[in-house]
Amino acid sequence: MDTTVSVLEYLFLCSSTIFVTLQAFQISILLGWLYIGFVVFTLTGLLKLRPLLGAMVFASPLSLFNAFFYFTILLSKVSQAQTATATTSFRPIFTVPAAANNGATLLPNIIDPNATNAQAVCPGYNGSNVVRTPYGLTATLSLAGSPCNVYGTDIETLNLTVEYQSADRLSVNIIPAYIDASNTSQYILPNSLIYKPTVDSNAKTTALTNDLGFFWSNEPTFSFSVVRLSTGDVLFSTYGTKIVFENQFVEFASALPENYNLYGLGEVIHGLRLGNNFTRTLYAADAGDPIDYNIYGSHPFYLDTRYYEVDSTTGDLTLVTSAETNETNEYVSYSHGVYNRNAHGQEILLRPSNITWRQLGGSIDLYFFSGPTQPEVTSAYLSGAIGLPAMQQYFAFGFHQCRWGYANWSVVQEVVENYAKFEIPLENIWTDIDYMNQYRDFDNDPIRFNYSEGKQFLSQLHSNNQHYIPIVDSAIYAPNPTNASDAYAPYERGNALGSFLKNPDGSQYIGEVWPGYTVFPDWIGGGAGKWWIDEMMTWHGEVSFDGIWIDMSEASSFCIGSCGSNNLSMNPVHPSFSLPGDPGSLIFSYPEGFNLTNATEAASATSAAASQSSANAAIAGPPNTAAPTYLVTTPTPGVRNVNHPPYVINNVQGDLAVHAISPNATHADGTQEYDVHNLFGHQILNATYHALLNIFPSKRPLIIGRSTFPGSGMFAGHWGGDNFSLWAYMYFSIPQALTFSLFGIPMFGVDTCGFQQNTDEELCNRWMQLSAFFPFYRNHNDLNSIPQEAYVWASVAEATKTAMSIRFQLLPYMYTLFYQAHNTGSTVMRALSWEFPNDPSLASADRQFFLGPAILLTPVLDQGASSVSGVFPGIASGAVYYDWYTQTAVNVSTGQNLTIAAPLGHIPVFVRGGYVLPMQQPAMTTTAARKTPWSVLVALSAEGTASGSLYLDDGESISPSTILYVDLVATGGSKLWASGRGMFQDANPLANVTIMGVKGKVGEVTLNGATVASSSVNYNATSQILTITKLQAATEKGAWSSDWLLSW
C-alpha cells in the first residue's frame, strides 16, 4: 500500500483481520475465503480502495473497512445477547475464572511407580466361626496380622455371608462386623437405594440345583473360590492374594485363564471384548466420550465366556486360549456373570492372568450367575438382581431429530416441515438447552420459546401424531439475592422443601453449570422427589412434552466445590470455558478421509483452524512447562479424606471434584456424595419416571438419560453421549449398544452422524442407515457444527428413507423383542457370539450384530469403502441366510469372510433361516404404520422349518387391558401356522406372505383349506421364493383375529 500506516493502526489491522476472518468462516467457509481474497487483493494492490475524505483515525482504507466489519459483528452479537437475556440481565455477565475448575494435581496409583502395593504389605484375614445356614454359611474374618492402613484404616473384623439364592445365583457378601469409632463412616449401600438380591422364595428346592460351588481356605490367609460344579472350572478365586478391607480402600482379586474373554464393566468407549491389559475406572464423569476412560455411567458387572475344544473320542474339554481355531473341530462355551454391588468409585485392573477390584469404600457384595450361556446369564442378572428393562411406547421406536442450536419455535417448526417436505418419516422432535430461559430448568425463554407459540406448535405436532421431547438438566439455578428480577420459582419451591444438597457445615452446596451458580437435588433425603414431580407437572401445564431427556446427571459441576457460596450476587455467570459460538471456538474438524473427498473445503478448514489456533495461543500465552507437583495424601486413623482419598483412581478428570459435585457435599441424612456419587444419574431417572407417571398416569414414561447404574433400565433408555463425527465412533456405537444390552438397557442409541465436530455426507449417509437398526434412533449435533439433518444432503435423504423403510417393516418385530426383554431379560441387539456361543472365532466380533435372533447387520464402517466383509455364523451346522433385498439365499462357505457389495446408500441386511417375521408397511409416523396391512416373511431353515412371534397391545399403557400374542410356525417346508392368544383387537388384514427357501414343486396353495387363486401365487424355482398376495379379503376381520393355516 502507498499509505503510511502507524504501528497502532498496523496492530489493529492484524487483529481485526484475524477476528473478521474467523467470524466469516463461522458463517460460511466460502465467505471466509472471499474475505481473505479481499484482503490479499487489497494488500497487493490488485484491488484499489478509495481513501475516505476527512478520516482522521486511519490512514489505510482497509482499516476503515475492517473497523466497519468489526463493529457490525460486535453489534450483531450484542443484539443476539439482548434477545436471549433481555428479561433478566441487569449488568455484564461475569466469567468464572478458569482456576475455579482446577483440581489438585494427582498421579493415579496405577501409573505411580512409587505407589505402595497393598498385596505386599497388608496381612489379609483369617476365617473362623463358620456356621452353616439353610442357604449357605456365615463366618467371621479377622485381620491375620498387624493393620497395614495403607490407603485407609483397616477394618479389624468382617462378617462373611454366603447364600445360594436361587438355581443360578450365588451371593458372597463381606461387610464390617460392627461399627465403632474406627469406621463410623463406613458406608454400606442400602437396599432402599439399590436393590439387594435376597434368597428366592422357592430357593429351598431350586438352590439345590445350583451349578456353582463355594469353597474357602485359610492357607495362607482367607481366600475363596467359586467353581462350576458340572465341569470343575474355577470361575473366581482369590487364592494366592489377600483381601484388603479399609475404610477408603477395598481390594480383592481373582485369577483368570489365559486370553480370557470379558465383556461389560461400563461405561467406556471400547471394543466389545475388553482385553487383558486394560484398567476400567468406574466413576461417573462428564467427559465427552474419550476412548478407554470412564464416562457417564457405572456398571460393575462382567460376562466371562470360556471356550473349550471337545475331544471327539473322550469328550474331554480343553480350554481355548487362542483366536486361531479349526473349522472342523467341535467347540463348546460356558459363560457366567459377576456383579459387584458397590456404588463407590472403583477400578478394575484387567491383567494377563487376573482381575483386581479396587474400590474407595463400601463392602464386597458379589453375585455370581451360573449361565451357562449369555442369554441365561443376562436374564438371571436382570430378573434376579437389578430389574427388568422398561417397556417402551410404540412411538419411541420412531425417528428422533434434535440439535443444540434450534434458536426458536419457528426453527423447530421448519425442521419438522422439512422432514415432511422431503418425505422422511419424523416421529419425535427434540430441543436442547436453547429453549430454556437462560439455561434454567422448567422455564422457557419468553421470547424465542414462549408458551403461547409453543402451545400452537405442539398442538399441530400432536395432531400429526408426532411428539416433543425437551432436555432437562440436573442442576437448578440459584437466583441472585441482590436482583429482584432474577427470582426463580422452581428454586424457591425446592428450597422450601429442603430439596438440595448441602455443605458439611449445613450451608447450601452451590456449584456451577450452564445457567451459572446452581444447586443440586438431594435424592436421598429431603423433599427432592416430591418437588421434582411437582415441577415437572407444573411445567407440563405450559409445555405439553411427551417424554424427557435427562442430561448432565453424573452430576456435572463446572467448578471445584461450593464455588458459588459467596458469589451468588454475581449470578448469572458465564462458565470458565468457551461455549460453542464464542470467539476462538469455531469448529473446523471433519471426519477421517474428508480431505480425500472434499479436498478444497478440507484445505480451507485446515487453514482456518491453524489461524484460530495461532490466535488462541497468542491470547493464552506460553504453556506451563514446569514439572507437576502431585498431591499425595496419607491416611489418618479413623478419619476419611473424601475429597482426596489416599488411593487415587485413574479418573478421566483427575480430581474427583473436577466437573462433578464435590465428594464432601452432604445429603439430608448425613450421607456424603463420596459414597453415592455414581447413583445421582440413576436416582434422577427414578424421580423423572415417577414424575411422568404423575403426568401420564397410565402411560409408559419415555426417558433417555446420560448417567446410569445397574437397574436404570427399569426407568429409562440411554444414549451414547457426546460422541464425535468420526468413522471410529460410528464403529464404537455397536460395542456400546451390545454392552448396554448386558446392562439391561436395550433402549440405546447414539447421536447419529456424531455430536461433536462436523460430519460429512458420506459418514452421515452410512451412519443414518446403521442407526436405523438401533432401538433408539436419533440424529443430534452441537451448536457449532454444520447442520446434519437427514435432508441436508440428497444422498443422505435417500439412504435414510431406504433404511427407514426396512425399520418400519420390522417395527412389530422390534416391539415384540422389547416385550420379551421387559418380561424375561432377553436382549434386543445381540453380539454374534451370543447367538452362536460355540464358535470361538466370534469372541471379539463387534463390527456386525444381530437385531434379535433373525436379522443380521453388516454395515460399512470405513471411509471410502464400497464393499464390506462379513461372516455368516453357523454355516457349518446348516445355518442359512437370505439377502433382505433379493430374498435369495447367500452363497457362503464355512468360515468364509465374505466380501459384500455395499455402495453408498446400501446397508447389507440378512434374514437368518428358521425365523418368521410379521411385518407392516412404512409410513410417516408409527401411528400411521400401525394401521397398514400385515405381511409375513418366512425364512425357511435348511430343514424347511421356521418360527416367530408377535406381541400387540395399545402401544402405550403400562398395564394394557388387552394384549395379543401370536405364534407363527412353519413346518415341513410346506405349512405355516398362526395361533394367537389374547383379546387385543387388530383389524388390519393380512396382505401377503413371502416364503424364502422353498424347495421342490409348489402345489395348490390354501388358507384354512380354501384355495388361494393362482393369480395371487407366484413361485420362482430358481430363487426359491414363493409369494402369496391379495389375502385381504380372506382376512378382512384382521390378520390375527383367528388362527389360520397356510399350505402350499
PDB file of N, CA, C and O in Angstrom, residues 724-760:
ATOM      1  N   PHE A 724     -18.263 -38.179  18.619  1.00  0.00           N
ATOM      2  CA  PHE A 724     -17.636 -37.356  17.593  1.00  0.00           C
ATOM      3  C   PHE A 724     -18.087 -37.789  16.204  1.00  0.00           C
ATOM      4  O   PHE A 724     -18.400 -38.956  15.979  1.00  0.00           O
ATOM      5  N   SER A 725     -18.063 -36.851  15.277  1.00  0.00           N
ATOM      6  CA  SER A 725     -18.381 -37.144  13.874  1.00  0.00           C
ATOM      7  C   SER A 725     -17.163 -37.768  13.213  1.00  0.00           C
ATOM      8  O   SER A 725     -16.495 -37.162  12.377  1.00  0.00           O
ATOM      9  N   LEU A 726     -16.889 -38.976  13.615  1.00  0.00           N
ATOM     10  CA  LEU A 726     -15.746 -39.728  13.110  1.00  0.00           C
ATOM     11  C   LEU A 726     -16.178 -41.157  12.803  1.00  0.00           C
ATOM     12  O   LEU A 726     -17.049 -41.710  13.479  1.00  0.00           O
ATOM     13  N   TRP A 727     -15.548 -41.754  11.816  1.00  0.00           N
ATOM     14  CA  TRP A 727     -15.859 -43.137  11.464  1.00  0.00           C
ATOM     15  C   TRP A 727     -15.601 -44.066  12.643  1.00  0.00           C
ATOM     16  O   TRP A 727     -16.329 -45.048  12.842  1.00  0.00           O
ATOM     17  N   ALA A 728     -14.573 -43.772  13.419  1.00  0.00           N
ATOM     18  CA  ALA A 728     -14.267 -44.622  14.573  1.00  0.00           C
ATOM     19  C   ALA A 728     -15.439 -44.677  15.532  1.00  0.00           C
ATOM     20  O   ALA A 728     -15.746 -45.737  16.099  1.00  0.00           O
ATOM     21  N   TYR A 729     -16.110 -43.554  15.727  1.00  0.00           N
ATOM     22  CA  TYR A 729     -17.210 -43.521  16.684  1.00  0.00           C
ATOM     23  C   TYR A 729     -18.472 -44.181  16.130  1.00  0.00           C
ATOM     24  O   TYR A 729     -19.307 -44.661  16.902  1.00  0.00           O
ATOM     25  N   MET A 730     -18.629 -44.207  14.825  1.00  0.00           N
ATOM     26  CA  MET A 730     -19.720 -44.986  14.267  1.00  0.00           C
ATOM     27  C   MET A 730     -19.495 -46.463  14.588  1.00  0.00           C
ATOM     28  O   MET A 730     -20.436 -47.175  14.981  1.00  0.00           O
ATOM     29  N   TYR A 731     -18.264 -46.925  14.440  1.00  0.00           N
ATOM     30  CA  TYR A 731     -17.960 -48.307  14.826  1.00  0.00           C
ATOM     31  C   TYR A 731     -18.217 -48.534  16.314  1.00  0.00           C
ATOM     32  O   TYR A 731     -18.867 -49.515  16.715  1.00  0.00           O
ATOM     33  N   PHE A 732     -17.714 -47.622  17.163  1.00  0.00           N
ATOM     34  CA  PHE A 732     -17.852 -47.814  18.603  1.00  0.00           C
ATOM     35  C   PHE A 732     -19.317 -47.888  19.041  1.00  0.00           C
ATOM     36  O   PHE A 732     -19.620 -48.452  20.098  1.00  0.00           O
ATOM     37  N   SER A 733     -20.215 -47.329  18.245  1.00  0.00           N
ATOM     38  CA  SER A 733     -21.624 -47.369  18.634  1.00  0.00           C
ATOM     39  C   SER A 733     -22.128 -48.800  18.755  1.00  0.00           C
ATOM     40  O   SER A 733     -23.039 -49.082  19.549  1.00  0.00           O
ATOM     41  N   ILE A 734     -21.551 -49.726  17.992  1.00  0.00           N
ATOM     42  CA  ILE A 734     -22.004 -51.120  18.035  1.00  0.00           C
ATOM     43  C   ILE A 734     -21.611 -51.779  19.349  1.00  0.00           C
ATOM     44  O   ILE A 734     -22.477 -52.294  20.075  1.00  0.00           O
ATOM     45  N   PRO A 735     -20.310 -51.786  19.737  1.00  0.00           N
ATOM     46  CA  PRO A 735     -19.998 -52.373  21.052  1.00  0.00           C
ATOM     47  C   PRO A 735     -20.643 -51.629  22.212  1.00  0.00           C
ATOM     48  O   PRO A 735     -20.968 -52.246  23.230  1.00  0.00           O
ATOM     49  N   GLN A 736     -20.857 -50.317  22.071  1.00  0.00           N
ATOM     50  CA  GLN A 736     -21.592 -49.596  23.115  1.00  0.00           C
ATOM     51  C   GLN A 736     -22.979 -50.194  23.298  1.00  0.00           C
ATOM     52  O   GLN A 736     -23.417 -50.475  24.417  1.00  0.00           O
ATOM     53  N   ALA A 737     -23.692 -50.347  22.208  1.00  0.00           N
ATOM     54  CA  ALA A 737     -25.058 -50.862  22.272  1.00  0.00           C
ATOM     55  C   ALA A 737     -25.095 -52.283  22.813  1.00  0.00           C
ATOM     56  O   ALA A 737     -25.957 -52.634  23.634  1.00  0.00           O
ATOM     57  N   LEU A 738     -24.182 -53.113  22.358  1.00  0.00           N
ATOM     58  CA  LEU A 738     -24.158 -54.501  22.813  1.00  0.00           C
ATOM     59  C   LEU A 738     -23.839 -54.583  24.304  1.00  0.00           C
ATOM     60  O   LEU A 738     -24.424 -55.392  25.039  1.00  0.00           O
ATOM     61  N   THR A 739     -22.923 -53.749  24.755  1.00  0.00           N
ATOM     62  CA  THR A 739     -22.582 -53.750  26.174  1.00  0.00           C
ATOM     63  C   THR A 739     -23.765 -53.314  27.020  1.00  0.00           C
ATOM     64  O   THR A 739     -24.039 -53.898  28.077  1.00  0.00           O
ATOM     65  N   PHE A 740     -24.504 -52.303  26.575  1.00  0.00           N
ATOM     66  CA  PHE A 740     -25.679 -51.874  27.337  1.00  0.00           C
ATOM     67  C   PHE A 740     -26.809 -52.900  27.271  1.00  0.00           C
ATOM     68  O   PHE A 740     -27.692 -52.899  28.128  1.00  0.00           O
ATOM     69  N   SER A 741     -26.774 -53.785  26.287  1.00  0.00           N
ATOM     70  CA  SER A 741     -27.698 -54.913  26.312  1.00  0.00           C
ATOM     71  C   SER A 741     -27.414 -55.788  27.524  1.00  0.00           C
ATOM     72  O   SER A 741     -28.345 -56.263  28.186  1.00  0.00           O
ATOM     73  N   LEU A 742     -26.128 -55.995  27.831  1.00  0.00           N
ATOM     74  CA  LEU A 742     -25.761 -56.773  29.016  1.00  0.00           C
ATOM     75  C   LEU A 742     -26.170 -56.065  30.295  1.00  0.00           C
ATOM     76  O   LEU A 742     -26.435 -56.710  31.314  1.00  0.00           O
ATOM     77  N   PHE A 743     -26.227 -54.737  30.260  1.00  0.00           N
ATOM     78  CA  PHE A 743     -26.547 -53.949  31.444  1.00  0.00           C
ATOM     79  C   PHE A 743     -28.057 -53.777  31.656  1.00  0.00           C
ATOM     80  O   PHE A 743     -28.478 -53.091  32.589  1.00  0.00           O
ATOM     81  N   GLY A 744     -28.861 -54.356  30.779  1.00  0.00           N
ATOM     82  CA  GLY A 744     -30.303 -54.244  30.950  1.00  0.00           C
ATOM     83  C   GLY A 744     -30.878 -52.924  30.484  1.00  0.00           C
ATOM     84  O   GLY A 744     -31.927 -52.498  30.959  1.00  0.00           O
ATOM     85  N   ILE A 745     -30.193 -52.278  29.524  1.00  0.00           N
ATOM     86  CA  ILE A 745     -30.691 -51.017  28.958  1.00  0.00           C
ATOM     87  C   ILE A 745     -30.734 -51.184  27.443  1.00  0.00           C
ATOM     88  O   ILE A 745     -29.871 -50.678  26.717  1.00  0.00           O
ATOM     89  N   PRO A 746     -31.740 -51.901  26.931  1.00  0.00           N
ATOM     90  CA  PRO A 746     -31.822 -52.141  25.488  1.00  0.00           C
ATOM     91  C   PRO A 746     -32.220 -50.907  24.685  1.00  0.00           C
ATOM     92  O   PRO A 746     -31.926 -50.840  23.492  1.00  0.00           O
ATOM     93  N   MET A 747     -32.881 -49.927  25.341  1.00  0.00           N
ATOM     94  CA  MET A 747     -33.281 -48.712  24.632  1.00  0.00           C
ATOM     95  C   MET A 747     -32.059 -47.807  24.521  1.00  0.00           C
ATOM     96  O   MET A 747     -31.887 -46.833  25.263  1.00  0.00           O
ATOM     97  N   PHE A 748     -31.212 -48.151  23.561  1.00  0.00           N
ATOM     98  CA  PHE A 748     -29.923 -47.467  23.412  1.00  0.00           C
ATOM     99  C   PHE A 748     -29.750 -46.984  21.978  1.00  0.00           C
ATOM    100  O   PHE A 748     -30.157 -47.642  21.026  1.00  0.00           O
ATOM    101  N   GLY A 749     -29.120 -45.841  21.848  1.00  0.00           N
ATOM    102  CA  GLY A 749     -28.726 -45.305  20.552  1.00  0.00           C
ATOM    103  C   GLY A 749     -27.655 -44.261  20.769  1.00  0.00           C
ATOM    104  O   GLY A 749     -27.329 -43.901  21.905  1.00  0.00           O
ATOM    105  N   VAL A 750     -27.093 -43.772  19.692  1.00  0.00           N
ATOM    106  CA  VAL A 750     -26.063 -42.732  19.784  1.00  0.00           C
ATOM    107  C   VAL A 750     -26.508 -41.522  18.979  1.00  0.00           C
ATOM    108  O   VAL A 750     -27.505 -41.564  18.258  1.00  0.00           O
ATOM    109  N   ASP A 751     -25.763 -40.442  19.119  1.00  0.00           N
ATOM    110  CA  ASP A 751     -26.022 -39.258  18.297  1.00  0.00           C
ATOM    111  C   ASP A 751     -25.563 -39.574  16.877  1.00  0.00           C
ATOM    112  O   ASP A 751     -24.370 -39.484  16.550  1.00  0.00           O
ATOM    113  N   THR A 752     -26.522 -39.952  16.059  1.00  0.00           N
ATOM    114  CA  THR A 752     -26.234 -40.382  14.698  1.00  0.00           C
ATOM    115  C   THR A 752     -25.610 -39.252  13.898  1.00  0.00           C
ATOM    116  O   THR A 752     -26.058 -38.109  13.962  1.00  0.00           O
ATOM    117  N   CYS A 753     -24.589 -39.565  13.149  1.00  0.00           N
ATOM    118  CA  CYS A 753     -23.746 -38.645  12.381  1.00  0.00           C
ATOM    119  C   CYS A 753     -22.743 -37.910  13.261  1.00  0.00           C
ATOM    120  O   CYS A 753     -21.873 -37.200  12.762  1.00  0.00           O
ATOM    121  N   GLY A 754     -22.853 -38.092  14.592  1.00  0.00           N
ATOM    122  CA  GLY A 754     -21.894 -37.513  15.516  1.00  0.00           C
ATOM    123  C   GLY A 754     -22.380 -36.220  16.129  1.00  0.00           C
ATOM    124  O   GLY A 754     -23.065 -35.414  15.492  1.00  0.00           O
ATOM    125  N   PHE A 755     -22.030 -35.991  17.386  1.00  0.00           N
ATOM    126  CA  PHE A 755     -22.421 -34.774  18.101  1.00  0.00           C
ATOM    127  C   PHE A 755     -21.369 -33.690  17.977  1.00  0.00           C
ATOM    128  O   PHE A 755     -21.668 -32.547  17.643  1.00  0.00           O
ATOM    129  N   GLN A 756     -20.114 -34.027  18.262  1.00  0.00           N
ATOM    130  CA  GLN A 756     -19.039 -33.040  18.219  1.00  0.00           C
ATOM    131  C   GLN A 756     -18.356 -33.050  16.854  1.00  0.00           C
ATOM    132  O   GLN A 756     -18.237 -34.078  16.214  1.00  0.00           O
ATOM    133  N   GLN A 757     -17.894 -31.876  16.445  1.00  0.00           N
ATOM    134  CA  GLN A 757     -17.212 -31.655  15.171  1.00  0.00           C
ATOM    135  C   GLN A 757     -18.201 -31.763  14.004  1.00  0.00           C
ATOM    136  O   GLN A 757     -19.396 -32.015  14.193  1.00  0.00           O
ATOM    137  N   ASN A 758     -17.711 -31.520  12.825  1.00  0.00           N
ATOM    138  CA  ASN A 758     -18.560 -31.539  11.631  1.00  0.00           C
ATOM    139  C   ASN A 758     -18.594 -32.943  11.027  1.00  0.00           C
ATOM    140  O   ASN A 758     -17.571 -33.604  10.916  1.00  0.00           O
ATOM    141  N   THR A 759     -19.772 -33.357  10.621  1.00  0.00           N
ATOM    142  CA  THR A 759     -19.876 -34.583   9.865  1.00  0.00           C
ATOM    143  C   THR A 759     -19.671 -34.271   8.389  1.00  0.00           C
ATOM    144  O   THR A 759     -19.381 -33.130   8.009  1.00  0.00           O
ATOM    145  N   ASP A 760     -19.795 -35.262   7.532  1.00  0.00           N
ATOM    146  CA  ASP A 760     -19.829 -35.020   6.093  1.00  0.00           C
ATOM    147  C   ASP A 760     -20.854 -35.965   5.471  1.00  0.00           C
ATOM    148  O   ASP A 760     -21.447 -36.807   6.149  1.00  0.00           O
TER     149      ASP A 760
END
